Coordinates of C-alpha atoms in Angstrom, one line a residue:
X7 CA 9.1 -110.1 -94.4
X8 CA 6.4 -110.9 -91.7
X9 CA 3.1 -109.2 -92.1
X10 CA 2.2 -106.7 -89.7
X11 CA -0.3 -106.1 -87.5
X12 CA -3.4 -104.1 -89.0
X13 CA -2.7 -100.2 -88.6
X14 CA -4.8 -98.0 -86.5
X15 CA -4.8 -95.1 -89.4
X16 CA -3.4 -94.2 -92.4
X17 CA 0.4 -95.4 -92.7
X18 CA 2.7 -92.3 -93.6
X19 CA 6.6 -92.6 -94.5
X20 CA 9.0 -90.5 -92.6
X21 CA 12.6 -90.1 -94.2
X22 CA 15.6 -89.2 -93.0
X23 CA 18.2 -88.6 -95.6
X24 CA 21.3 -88.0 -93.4
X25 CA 25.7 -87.5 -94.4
X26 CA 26.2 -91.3 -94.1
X27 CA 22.7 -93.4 -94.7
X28 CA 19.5 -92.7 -95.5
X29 CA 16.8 -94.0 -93.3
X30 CA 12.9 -95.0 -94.1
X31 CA 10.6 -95.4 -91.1
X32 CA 6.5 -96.3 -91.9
X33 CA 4.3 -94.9 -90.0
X34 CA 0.9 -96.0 -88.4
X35 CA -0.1 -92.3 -88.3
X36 CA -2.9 -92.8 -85.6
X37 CA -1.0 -94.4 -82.6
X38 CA 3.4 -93.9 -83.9
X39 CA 3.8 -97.6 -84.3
X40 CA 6.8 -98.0 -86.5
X41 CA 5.7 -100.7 -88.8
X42 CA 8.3 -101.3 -91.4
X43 CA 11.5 -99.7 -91.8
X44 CA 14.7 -99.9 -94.0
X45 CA 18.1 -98.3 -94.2
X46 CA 20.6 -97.5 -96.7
X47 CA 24.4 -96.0 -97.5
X48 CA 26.2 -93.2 -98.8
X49 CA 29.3 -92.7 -100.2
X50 CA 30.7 -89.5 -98.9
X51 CA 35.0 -88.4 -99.8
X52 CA 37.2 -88.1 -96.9
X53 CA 39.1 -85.0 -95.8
X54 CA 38.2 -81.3 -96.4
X55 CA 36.3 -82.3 -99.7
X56 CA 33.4 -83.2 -97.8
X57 CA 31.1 -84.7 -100.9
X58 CA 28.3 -86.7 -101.8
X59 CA 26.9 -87.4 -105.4
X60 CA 22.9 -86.8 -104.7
X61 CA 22.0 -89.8 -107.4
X62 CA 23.7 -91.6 -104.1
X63 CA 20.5 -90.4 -101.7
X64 CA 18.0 -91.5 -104.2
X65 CA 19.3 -94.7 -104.9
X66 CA 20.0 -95.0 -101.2
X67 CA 16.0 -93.8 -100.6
X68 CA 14.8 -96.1 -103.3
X69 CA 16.2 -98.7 -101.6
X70 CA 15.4 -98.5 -98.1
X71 CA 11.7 -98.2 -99.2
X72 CA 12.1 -101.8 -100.8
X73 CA 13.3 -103.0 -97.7
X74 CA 9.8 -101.7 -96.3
X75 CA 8.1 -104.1 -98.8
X76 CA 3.9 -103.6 -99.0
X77 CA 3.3 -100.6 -95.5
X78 CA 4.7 -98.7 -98.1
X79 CA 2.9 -99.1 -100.8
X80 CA 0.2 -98.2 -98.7
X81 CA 0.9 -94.9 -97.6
X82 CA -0.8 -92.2 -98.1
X83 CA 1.9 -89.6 -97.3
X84 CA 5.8 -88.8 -97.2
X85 CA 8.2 -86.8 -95.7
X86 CA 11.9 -86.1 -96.3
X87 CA 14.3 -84.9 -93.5
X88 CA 17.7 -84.0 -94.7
X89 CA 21.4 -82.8 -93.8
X90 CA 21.6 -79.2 -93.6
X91 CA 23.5 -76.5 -95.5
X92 CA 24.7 -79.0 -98.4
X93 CA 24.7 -77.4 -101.7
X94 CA 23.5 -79.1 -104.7
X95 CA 23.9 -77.8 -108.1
X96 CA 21.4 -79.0 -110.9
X97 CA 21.9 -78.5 -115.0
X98 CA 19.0 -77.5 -117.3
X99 CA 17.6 -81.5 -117.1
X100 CA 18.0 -81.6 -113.0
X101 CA 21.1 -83.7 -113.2
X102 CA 23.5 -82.9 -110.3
X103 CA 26.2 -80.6 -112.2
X104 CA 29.0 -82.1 -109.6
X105 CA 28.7 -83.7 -106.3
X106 CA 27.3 -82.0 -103.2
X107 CA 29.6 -80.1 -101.3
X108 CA 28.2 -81.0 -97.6
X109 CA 27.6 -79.3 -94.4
X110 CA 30.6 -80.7 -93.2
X111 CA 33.3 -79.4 -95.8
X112 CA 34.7 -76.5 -94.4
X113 CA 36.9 -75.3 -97.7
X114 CA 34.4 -72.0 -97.5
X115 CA 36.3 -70.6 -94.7
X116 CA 37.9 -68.1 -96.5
X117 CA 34.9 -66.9 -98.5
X118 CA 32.3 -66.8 -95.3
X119 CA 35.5 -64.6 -93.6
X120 CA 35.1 -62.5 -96.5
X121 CA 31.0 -62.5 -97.1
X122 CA 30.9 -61.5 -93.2
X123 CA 32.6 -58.2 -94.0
X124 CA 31.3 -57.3 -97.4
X125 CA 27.6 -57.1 -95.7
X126 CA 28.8 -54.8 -92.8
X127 CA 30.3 -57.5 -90.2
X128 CA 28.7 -60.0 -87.7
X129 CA 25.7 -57.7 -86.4
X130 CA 24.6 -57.0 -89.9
X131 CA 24.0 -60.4 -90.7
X132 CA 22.8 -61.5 -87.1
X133 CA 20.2 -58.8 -87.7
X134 CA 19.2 -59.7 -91.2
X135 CA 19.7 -63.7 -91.3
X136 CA 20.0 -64.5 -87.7
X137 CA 22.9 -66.3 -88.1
X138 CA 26.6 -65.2 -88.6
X139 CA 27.7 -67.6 -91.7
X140 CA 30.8 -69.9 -91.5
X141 CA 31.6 -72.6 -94.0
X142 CA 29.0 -75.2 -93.2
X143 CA 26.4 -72.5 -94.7
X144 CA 25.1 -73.2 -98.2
X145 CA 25.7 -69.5 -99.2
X146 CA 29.5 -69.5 -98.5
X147 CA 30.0 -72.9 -100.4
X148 CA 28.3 -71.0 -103.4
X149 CA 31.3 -68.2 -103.1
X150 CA 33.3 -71.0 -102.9
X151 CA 32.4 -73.1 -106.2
X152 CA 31.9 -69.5 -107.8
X153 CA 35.4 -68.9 -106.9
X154 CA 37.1 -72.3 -107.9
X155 CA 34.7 -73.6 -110.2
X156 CA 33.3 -71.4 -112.5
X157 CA 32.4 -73.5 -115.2
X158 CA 30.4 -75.8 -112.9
X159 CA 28.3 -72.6 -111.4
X160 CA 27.7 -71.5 -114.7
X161 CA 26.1 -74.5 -115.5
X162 CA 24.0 -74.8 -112.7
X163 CA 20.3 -74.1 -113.4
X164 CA 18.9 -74.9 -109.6
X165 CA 20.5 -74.9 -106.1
X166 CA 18.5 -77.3 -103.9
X167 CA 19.8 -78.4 -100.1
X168 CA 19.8 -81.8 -99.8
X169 CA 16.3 -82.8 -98.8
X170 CA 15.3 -80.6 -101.2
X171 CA 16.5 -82.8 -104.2
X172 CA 14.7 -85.9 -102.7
X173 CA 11.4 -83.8 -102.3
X174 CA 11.6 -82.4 -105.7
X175 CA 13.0 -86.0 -107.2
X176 CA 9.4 -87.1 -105.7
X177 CA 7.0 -84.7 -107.0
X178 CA 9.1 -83.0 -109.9
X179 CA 8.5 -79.5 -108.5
X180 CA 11.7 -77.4 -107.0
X181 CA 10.1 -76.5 -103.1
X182 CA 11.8 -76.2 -99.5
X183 CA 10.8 -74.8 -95.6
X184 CA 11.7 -72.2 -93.8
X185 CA 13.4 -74.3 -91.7
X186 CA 15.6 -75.4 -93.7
X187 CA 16.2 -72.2 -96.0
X188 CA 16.8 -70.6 -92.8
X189 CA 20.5 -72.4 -92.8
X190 CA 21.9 -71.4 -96.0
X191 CA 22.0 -67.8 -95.3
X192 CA 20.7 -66.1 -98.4
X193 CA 17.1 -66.6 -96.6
X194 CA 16.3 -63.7 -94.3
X195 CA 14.6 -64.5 -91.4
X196 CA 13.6 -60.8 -90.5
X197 CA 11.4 -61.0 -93.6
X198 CA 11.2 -65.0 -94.2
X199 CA 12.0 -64.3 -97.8
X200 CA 15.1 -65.0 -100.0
X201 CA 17.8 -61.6 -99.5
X202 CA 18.4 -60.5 -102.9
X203 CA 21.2 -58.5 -101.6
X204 CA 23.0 -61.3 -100.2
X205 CA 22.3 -63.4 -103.8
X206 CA 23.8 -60.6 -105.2
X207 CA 26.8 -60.6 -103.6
X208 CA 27.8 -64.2 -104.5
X209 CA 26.1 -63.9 -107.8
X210 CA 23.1 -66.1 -107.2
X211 CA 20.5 -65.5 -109.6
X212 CA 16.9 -65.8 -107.1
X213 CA 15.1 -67.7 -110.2
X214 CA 17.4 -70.8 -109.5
X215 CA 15.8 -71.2 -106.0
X216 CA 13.0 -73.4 -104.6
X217 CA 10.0 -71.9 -103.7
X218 CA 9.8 -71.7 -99.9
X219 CA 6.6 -74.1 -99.2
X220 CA 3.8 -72.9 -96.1
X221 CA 4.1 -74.9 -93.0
X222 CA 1.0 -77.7 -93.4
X223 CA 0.9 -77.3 -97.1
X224 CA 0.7 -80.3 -99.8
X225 CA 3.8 -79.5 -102.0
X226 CA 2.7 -82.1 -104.4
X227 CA 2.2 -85.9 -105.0
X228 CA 4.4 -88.9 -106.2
X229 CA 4.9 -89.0 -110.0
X230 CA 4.0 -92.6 -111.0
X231 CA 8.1 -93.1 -112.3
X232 CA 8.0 -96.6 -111.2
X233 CA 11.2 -96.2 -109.1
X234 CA 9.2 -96.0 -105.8
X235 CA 6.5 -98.3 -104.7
X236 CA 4.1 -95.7 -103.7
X237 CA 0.8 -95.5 -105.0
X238 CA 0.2 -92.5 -107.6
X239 CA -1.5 -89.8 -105.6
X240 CA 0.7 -90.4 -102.3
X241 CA 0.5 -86.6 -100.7
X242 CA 4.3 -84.9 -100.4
X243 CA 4.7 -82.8 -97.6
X244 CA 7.0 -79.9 -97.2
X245 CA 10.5 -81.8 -95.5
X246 CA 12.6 -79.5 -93.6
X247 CA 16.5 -80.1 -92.4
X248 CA 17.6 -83.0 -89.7
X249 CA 17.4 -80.7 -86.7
X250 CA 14.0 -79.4 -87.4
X251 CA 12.7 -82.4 -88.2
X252 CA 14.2 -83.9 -85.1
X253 CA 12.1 -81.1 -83.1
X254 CA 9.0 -82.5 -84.9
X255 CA 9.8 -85.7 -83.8
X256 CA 9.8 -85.2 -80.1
X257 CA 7.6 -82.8 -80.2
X258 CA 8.8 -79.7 -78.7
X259 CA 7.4 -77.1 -76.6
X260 CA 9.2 -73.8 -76.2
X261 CA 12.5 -74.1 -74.0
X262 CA 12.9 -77.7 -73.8
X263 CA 16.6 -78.0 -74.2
X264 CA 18.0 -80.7 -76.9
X265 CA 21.5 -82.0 -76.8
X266 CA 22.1 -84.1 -80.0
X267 CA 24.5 -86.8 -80.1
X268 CA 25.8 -87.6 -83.9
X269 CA 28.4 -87.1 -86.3
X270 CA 27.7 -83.6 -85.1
X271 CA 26.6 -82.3 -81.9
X272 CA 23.8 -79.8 -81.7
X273 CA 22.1 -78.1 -78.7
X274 CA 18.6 -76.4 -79.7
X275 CA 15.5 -75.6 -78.3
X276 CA 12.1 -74.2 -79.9
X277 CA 11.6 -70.5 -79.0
X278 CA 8.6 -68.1 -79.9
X279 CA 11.5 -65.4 -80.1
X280 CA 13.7 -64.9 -83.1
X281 CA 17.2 -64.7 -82.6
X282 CA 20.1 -62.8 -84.1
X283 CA 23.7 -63.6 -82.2
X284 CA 26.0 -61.3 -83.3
X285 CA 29.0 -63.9 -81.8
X286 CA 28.1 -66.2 -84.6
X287 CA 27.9 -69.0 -81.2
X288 CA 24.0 -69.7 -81.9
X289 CA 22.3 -70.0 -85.4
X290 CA 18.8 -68.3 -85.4
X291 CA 17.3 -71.1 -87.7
X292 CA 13.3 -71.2 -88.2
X293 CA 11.8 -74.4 -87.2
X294 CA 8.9 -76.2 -89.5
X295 CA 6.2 -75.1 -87.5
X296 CA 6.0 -71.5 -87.7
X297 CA 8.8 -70.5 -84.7
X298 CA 12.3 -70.9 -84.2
X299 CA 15.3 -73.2 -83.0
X300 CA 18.2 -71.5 -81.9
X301 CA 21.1 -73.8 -82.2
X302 CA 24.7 -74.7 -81.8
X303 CA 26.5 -77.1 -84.0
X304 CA 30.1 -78.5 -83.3
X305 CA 31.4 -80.5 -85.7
X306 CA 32.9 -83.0 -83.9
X307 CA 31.0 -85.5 -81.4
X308 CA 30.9 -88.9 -82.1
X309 CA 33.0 -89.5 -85.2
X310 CA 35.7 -88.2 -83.4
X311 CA 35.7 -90.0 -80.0
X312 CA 35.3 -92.6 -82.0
X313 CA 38.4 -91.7 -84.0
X314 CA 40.1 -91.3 -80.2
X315 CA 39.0 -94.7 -79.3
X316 CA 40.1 -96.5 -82.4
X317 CA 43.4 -95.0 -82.4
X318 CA 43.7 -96.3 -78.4
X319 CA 42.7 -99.8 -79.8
X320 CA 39.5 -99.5 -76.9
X321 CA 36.2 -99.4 -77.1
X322 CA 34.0 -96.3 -77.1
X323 CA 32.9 -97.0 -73.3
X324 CA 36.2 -98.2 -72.0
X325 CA 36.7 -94.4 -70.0
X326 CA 38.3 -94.2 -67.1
X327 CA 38.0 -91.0 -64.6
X328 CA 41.2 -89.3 -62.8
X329 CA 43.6 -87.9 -64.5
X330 CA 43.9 -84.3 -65.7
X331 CA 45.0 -84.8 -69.1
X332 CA 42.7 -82.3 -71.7
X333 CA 41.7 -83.2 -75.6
X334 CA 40.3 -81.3 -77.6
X335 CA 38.9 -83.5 -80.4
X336 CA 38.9 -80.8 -83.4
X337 CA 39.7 -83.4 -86.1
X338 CA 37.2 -81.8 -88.8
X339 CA 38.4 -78.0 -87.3
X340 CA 35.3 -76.7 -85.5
X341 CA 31.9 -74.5 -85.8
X342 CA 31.6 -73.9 -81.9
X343 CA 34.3 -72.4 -81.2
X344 CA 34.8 -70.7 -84.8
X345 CA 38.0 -72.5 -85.7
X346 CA 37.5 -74.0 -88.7
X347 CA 41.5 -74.4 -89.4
X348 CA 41.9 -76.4 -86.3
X349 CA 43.0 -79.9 -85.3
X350 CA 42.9 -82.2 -82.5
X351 CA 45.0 -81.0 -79.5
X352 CA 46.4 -82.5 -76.6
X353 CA 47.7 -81.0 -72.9
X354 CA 48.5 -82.4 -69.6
X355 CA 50.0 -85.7 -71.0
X356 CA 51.5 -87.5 -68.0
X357 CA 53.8 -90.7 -67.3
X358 CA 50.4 -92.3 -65.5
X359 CA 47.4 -91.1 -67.7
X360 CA 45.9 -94.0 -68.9
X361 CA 44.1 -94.7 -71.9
X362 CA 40.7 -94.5 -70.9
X363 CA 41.6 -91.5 -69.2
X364 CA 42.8 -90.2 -72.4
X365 CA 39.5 -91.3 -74.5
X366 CA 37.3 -90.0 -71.4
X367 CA 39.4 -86.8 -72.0
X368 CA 37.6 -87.1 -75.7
X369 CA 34.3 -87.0 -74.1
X370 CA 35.0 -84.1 -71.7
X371 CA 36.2 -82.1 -75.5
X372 CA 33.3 -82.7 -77.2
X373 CA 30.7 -82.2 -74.2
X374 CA 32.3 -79.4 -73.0
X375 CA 31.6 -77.1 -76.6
X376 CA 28.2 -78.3 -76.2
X377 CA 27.0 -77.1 -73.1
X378 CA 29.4 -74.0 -73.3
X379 CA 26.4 -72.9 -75.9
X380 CA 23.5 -74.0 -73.6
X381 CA 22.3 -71.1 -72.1
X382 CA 22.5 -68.7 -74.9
X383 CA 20.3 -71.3 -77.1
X384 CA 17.5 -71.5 -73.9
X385 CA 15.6 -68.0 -73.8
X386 CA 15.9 -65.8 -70.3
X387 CA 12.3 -67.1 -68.7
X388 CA 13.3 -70.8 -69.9
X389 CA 13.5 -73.5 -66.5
X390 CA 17.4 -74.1 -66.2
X391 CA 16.4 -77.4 -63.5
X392 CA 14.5 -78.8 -66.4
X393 CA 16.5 -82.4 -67.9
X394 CA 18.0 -82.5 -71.0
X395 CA 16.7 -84.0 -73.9
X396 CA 19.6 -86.4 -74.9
X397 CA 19.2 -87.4 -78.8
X398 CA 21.4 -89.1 -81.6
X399 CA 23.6 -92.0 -82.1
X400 CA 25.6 -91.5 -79.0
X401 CA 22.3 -91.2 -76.5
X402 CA 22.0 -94.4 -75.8
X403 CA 26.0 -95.1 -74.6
X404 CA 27.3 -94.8 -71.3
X405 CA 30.1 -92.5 -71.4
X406 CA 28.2 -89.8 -73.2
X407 CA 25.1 -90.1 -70.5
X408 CA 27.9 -89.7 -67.9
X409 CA 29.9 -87.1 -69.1
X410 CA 26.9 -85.1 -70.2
X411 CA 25.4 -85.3 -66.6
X412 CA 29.3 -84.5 -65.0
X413 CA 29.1 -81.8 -67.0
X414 CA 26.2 -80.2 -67.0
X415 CA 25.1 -80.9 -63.2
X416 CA 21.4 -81.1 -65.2
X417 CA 19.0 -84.2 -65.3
X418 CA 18.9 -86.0 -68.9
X419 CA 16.1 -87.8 -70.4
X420 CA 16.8 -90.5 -72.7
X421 CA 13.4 -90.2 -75.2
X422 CA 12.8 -94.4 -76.0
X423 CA 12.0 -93.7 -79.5
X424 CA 14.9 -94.0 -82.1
X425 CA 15.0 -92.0 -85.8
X426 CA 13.8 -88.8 -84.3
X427 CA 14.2 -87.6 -87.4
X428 CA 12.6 -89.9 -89.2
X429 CA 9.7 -90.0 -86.9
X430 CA 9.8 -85.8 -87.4
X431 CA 9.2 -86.2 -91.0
X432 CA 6.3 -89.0 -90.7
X433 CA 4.6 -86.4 -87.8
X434 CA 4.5 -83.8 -90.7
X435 CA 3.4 -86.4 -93.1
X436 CA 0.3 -87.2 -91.1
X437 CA -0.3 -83.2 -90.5
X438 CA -1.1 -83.6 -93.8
X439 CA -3.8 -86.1 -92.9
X440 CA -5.3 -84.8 -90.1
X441 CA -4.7 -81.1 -90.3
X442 CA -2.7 -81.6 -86.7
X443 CA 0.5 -79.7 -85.7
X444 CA 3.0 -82.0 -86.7
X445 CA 4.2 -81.4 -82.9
X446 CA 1.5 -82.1 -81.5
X447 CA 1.2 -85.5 -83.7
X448 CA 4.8 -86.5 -82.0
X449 CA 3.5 -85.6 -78.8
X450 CA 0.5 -88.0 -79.2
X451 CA 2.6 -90.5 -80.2
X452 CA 5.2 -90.6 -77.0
X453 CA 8.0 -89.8 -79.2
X454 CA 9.6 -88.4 -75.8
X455 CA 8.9 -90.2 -73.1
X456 CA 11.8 -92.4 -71.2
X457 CA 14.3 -92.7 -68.4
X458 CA 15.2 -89.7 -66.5
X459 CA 18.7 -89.7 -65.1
X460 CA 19.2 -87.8 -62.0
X461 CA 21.7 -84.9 -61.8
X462 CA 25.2 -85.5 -60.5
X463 CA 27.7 -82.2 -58.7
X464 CA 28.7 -80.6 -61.4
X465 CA 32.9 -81.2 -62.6
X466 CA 33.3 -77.3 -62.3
X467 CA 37.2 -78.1 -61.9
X468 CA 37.1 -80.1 -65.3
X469 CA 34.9 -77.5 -67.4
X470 CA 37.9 -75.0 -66.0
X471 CA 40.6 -76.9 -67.4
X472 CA 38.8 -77.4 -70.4
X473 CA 38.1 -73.5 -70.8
X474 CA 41.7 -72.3 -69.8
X475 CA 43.1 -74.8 -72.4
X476 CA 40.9 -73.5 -75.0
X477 CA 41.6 -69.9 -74.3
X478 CA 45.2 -70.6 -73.5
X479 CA 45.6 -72.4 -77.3
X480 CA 44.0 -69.5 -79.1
X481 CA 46.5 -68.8 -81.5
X482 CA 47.4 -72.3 -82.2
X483 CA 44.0 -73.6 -82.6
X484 CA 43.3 -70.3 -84.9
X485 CA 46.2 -70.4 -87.6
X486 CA 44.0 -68.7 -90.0
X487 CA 45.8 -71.2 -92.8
X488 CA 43.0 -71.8 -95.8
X489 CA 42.8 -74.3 -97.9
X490 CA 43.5 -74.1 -101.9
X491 CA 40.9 -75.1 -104.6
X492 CA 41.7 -78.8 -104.0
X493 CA 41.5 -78.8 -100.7
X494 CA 44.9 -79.1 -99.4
X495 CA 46.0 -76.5 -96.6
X496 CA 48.3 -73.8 -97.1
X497 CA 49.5 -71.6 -93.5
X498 CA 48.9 -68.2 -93.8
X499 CA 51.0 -65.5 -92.6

């Protein structure tokens, strides 16, 4: 590896611990030059047993750190951002008890059905968590292994979400944010403190959980274990989960709107206001900082146009407009809408539609649950003319610009910087440094700045087709069929 050129400041290491590769950025902390970097895989099973063994992330982070060679040796802090919701169970020696059950496995549907009633319906818990749990939540996949897998939750001596474990692998102490405790749904955001009541009903003892950690403060320092080249004495800060850390990265003022491109899509914005939707459509997560970041999740963006394309044997930008053929690319089921029994459906197939007209189809799907969330993520005063912030692995390609500017009607900026997440966590390392807003850090840094792509007429006649199908395919879409304890579907009556 080259040497750099001499860093400005400190060097800090911003991690991004994600469902397929974990990602290491360093950090020159006083002007955002990335100076080293390094990236490693996991393994994670294929259908509804969405799992990862966590020993799979550390490995994965020890590695992309080596890949960094001497920048990070020489930083002074770290920062881990990490999947949401994924539940990891620890024994009495902190050894995973099983592997992770991630955000992504949607066996829980059945127990967050039946959690949502037990605590009074949808208001109760918009009111008390800000969020209406489905299965991505941490709390439902708790019912879940409780339910099926007794002898592994009786083992279990801590719960920890994913960046969690990598932030208490580094320091050997058991602490998370509020930003990410606010998506398992056993931490109340009305009183940013865990709900006994809620542990209570799924039989959660509150001793197993990590202490929820201050915004700014030092939650420890790296043990000297030899795994990790840090220096002994390299400051830890808090971490928080992917979105929130993606907020830090580009530095977010209050309703900015954020459409995230990835394995799954997510539109967010920072707000001062905490929210509690009672339709379940927007999650009233905390960000790191101290407010909040409504957001919508689909499960489906990019894998599954993918998916579309590879199926059509074309390549992800080989769309073609016209056409009035409608997909709706629920291969995982879906968060927004709530169908988490759902697959991939198909309407208006003609003798002339085309395959790029089919995989631009894919797009319209998948864009079209996004934006349908928009405006109830952006608060009532928030400027609707303002561009969208377009994030993720999909940002950057064609098709996705287009289709989000078709239909939307809005402006989209394309922020130059890449690893938002990353770059969140390495903002929040050097917080730590300089006693900044890890925000305002990003902000300093350019994290945002980039093209601007105009606004086009809004497709109002394709977002119509879209909606009718949806509402048209209600009961097929919702078959309310579960899945059995290994996973395999059953069709209830």
């Amino acid at each position: 590896m080259s040497s750099a050129p001499a860093a400005d400041g400190p060097l800090v290491v911003g991690v991004d611990s994600s469902t397929q590769s974990t990602k290491v950025l360093v950090v020159d902390a006083a002007t955002g030059r990335v100076v080293a970097s390094g990236q490693a895989p996991h393994r994670v099973s294929s259908g509804p047993a969405r799992e990862s063994d966590p020993e799979d992330w550390w490995n994965a982070l020890c590695a992309a750190l080596d890949q960094c060679g001497e920048p990070a040796r020489e930083a002074a802090a770290v920062s881990v951002g990490g999947q949401q919701h994924g539940l990891v169970t620890l024994d009495a020696r902190s050894r995973p008890v099983r592997p992770a059950l991630l955000w992504n496995d949607v066996r829980s549907a059945a127990q967050a059905r039946s959690l949502v009633d037990r605590l009074g319906g949808p208001k109760a818990w918009a009111e008390r968590v800000g969020s209406v749990p489905g299965p991505s939540f941490t709390v439902t996949k708790w019912a879940w292994l409780s339910e099926h897998e007794p002898e592994a939750a009786r083992a279990t001596a801590a719960v920890r979400l994913p960046h969690d474990y990598l932030t208490e692998r580094l320091t050997g102490s058991g602490t998370t944010d509020r930003g990410d405790a606010s998506g398992t749904g056993w931490w109340a955001s009305a009183t940013e403190a865990y709900d006994e009541e809620i542990l209570g009903l799924v039989g959660l003892a509150p001793e197993l959980l990590p202490r929820v950690v201050r915004p700014g403060e030092v939650v420890g320092t790296v043990r000297g274990s030899g795994e990790l080249p840090f220096s002994k004495g390299t400051l830890v800060a808090p971490g928080t989960g992917d979105n929130a850390a993606a907020a830090l990265g580009l530095g977010l003022r209050p309703g900015t709107p954020v459409l995230s491109l990835g394995t799954s899509g997510t539109v967010y914005a920072v707000s001062t206001r905490r929210q509690a939707d009672p339709t379940g459509t927007v999650a009233g997560f905390a960000d790191a900082r101290g407010d909040w970041l409504p957001l919508a999740c689909t499960l489906n963006c990019t894998l599954a146009v993918d998916r579309v394309a590879a199926l059509l044997s074309l390549d992800r930008e080989a769309v073609e407009a016209g056409g009035a053929v409608t997909l709706l690319p629920y291969l995982d089921g879906e968060r927004t809408p709530d169908l988490p029994h759902a697959s991939g459906l198909l309407h208006g197939l003609r003798h002339d539609t085309t395959p790029g007209q089919l995989l631009q189809a894919a797009y319209d799907g998948a864009v079209h649950s996004l934006l349908g969330a928009l405006d109830l993520v952006l608060d009532a005063d928030a400027d609707r003319s303002a561009p969208l912030l377009l994030i993720g692995g999909g940002a950057r390609g064609a098709a996705w610009q287009d289709t989000v500017r078709r239909l939307s009607g809005r402006a989209v900026q394309v922020p130059e910087a890449r690893e938002l997440v990353a770059l969140g966590a390495a903002a929040q390392a050097a917080g730590l440094l300089t006693g900044e807003d890890p925000a305002a850090v990003a902000r300093r840094w350019g994290t945002a700045d980039g093209p601007v792509l105009p606004p086009v007429e809004r497709d109002e006649s394709a977002l119509a087709r879209i909606a009718g199908v949806v509402s048209d395919a209600a009961s097929l879409l919702d078959s309310r069929g579960h899945l059995d304890a290994k996973g395999h579907e059953e069709t209830r009556p």
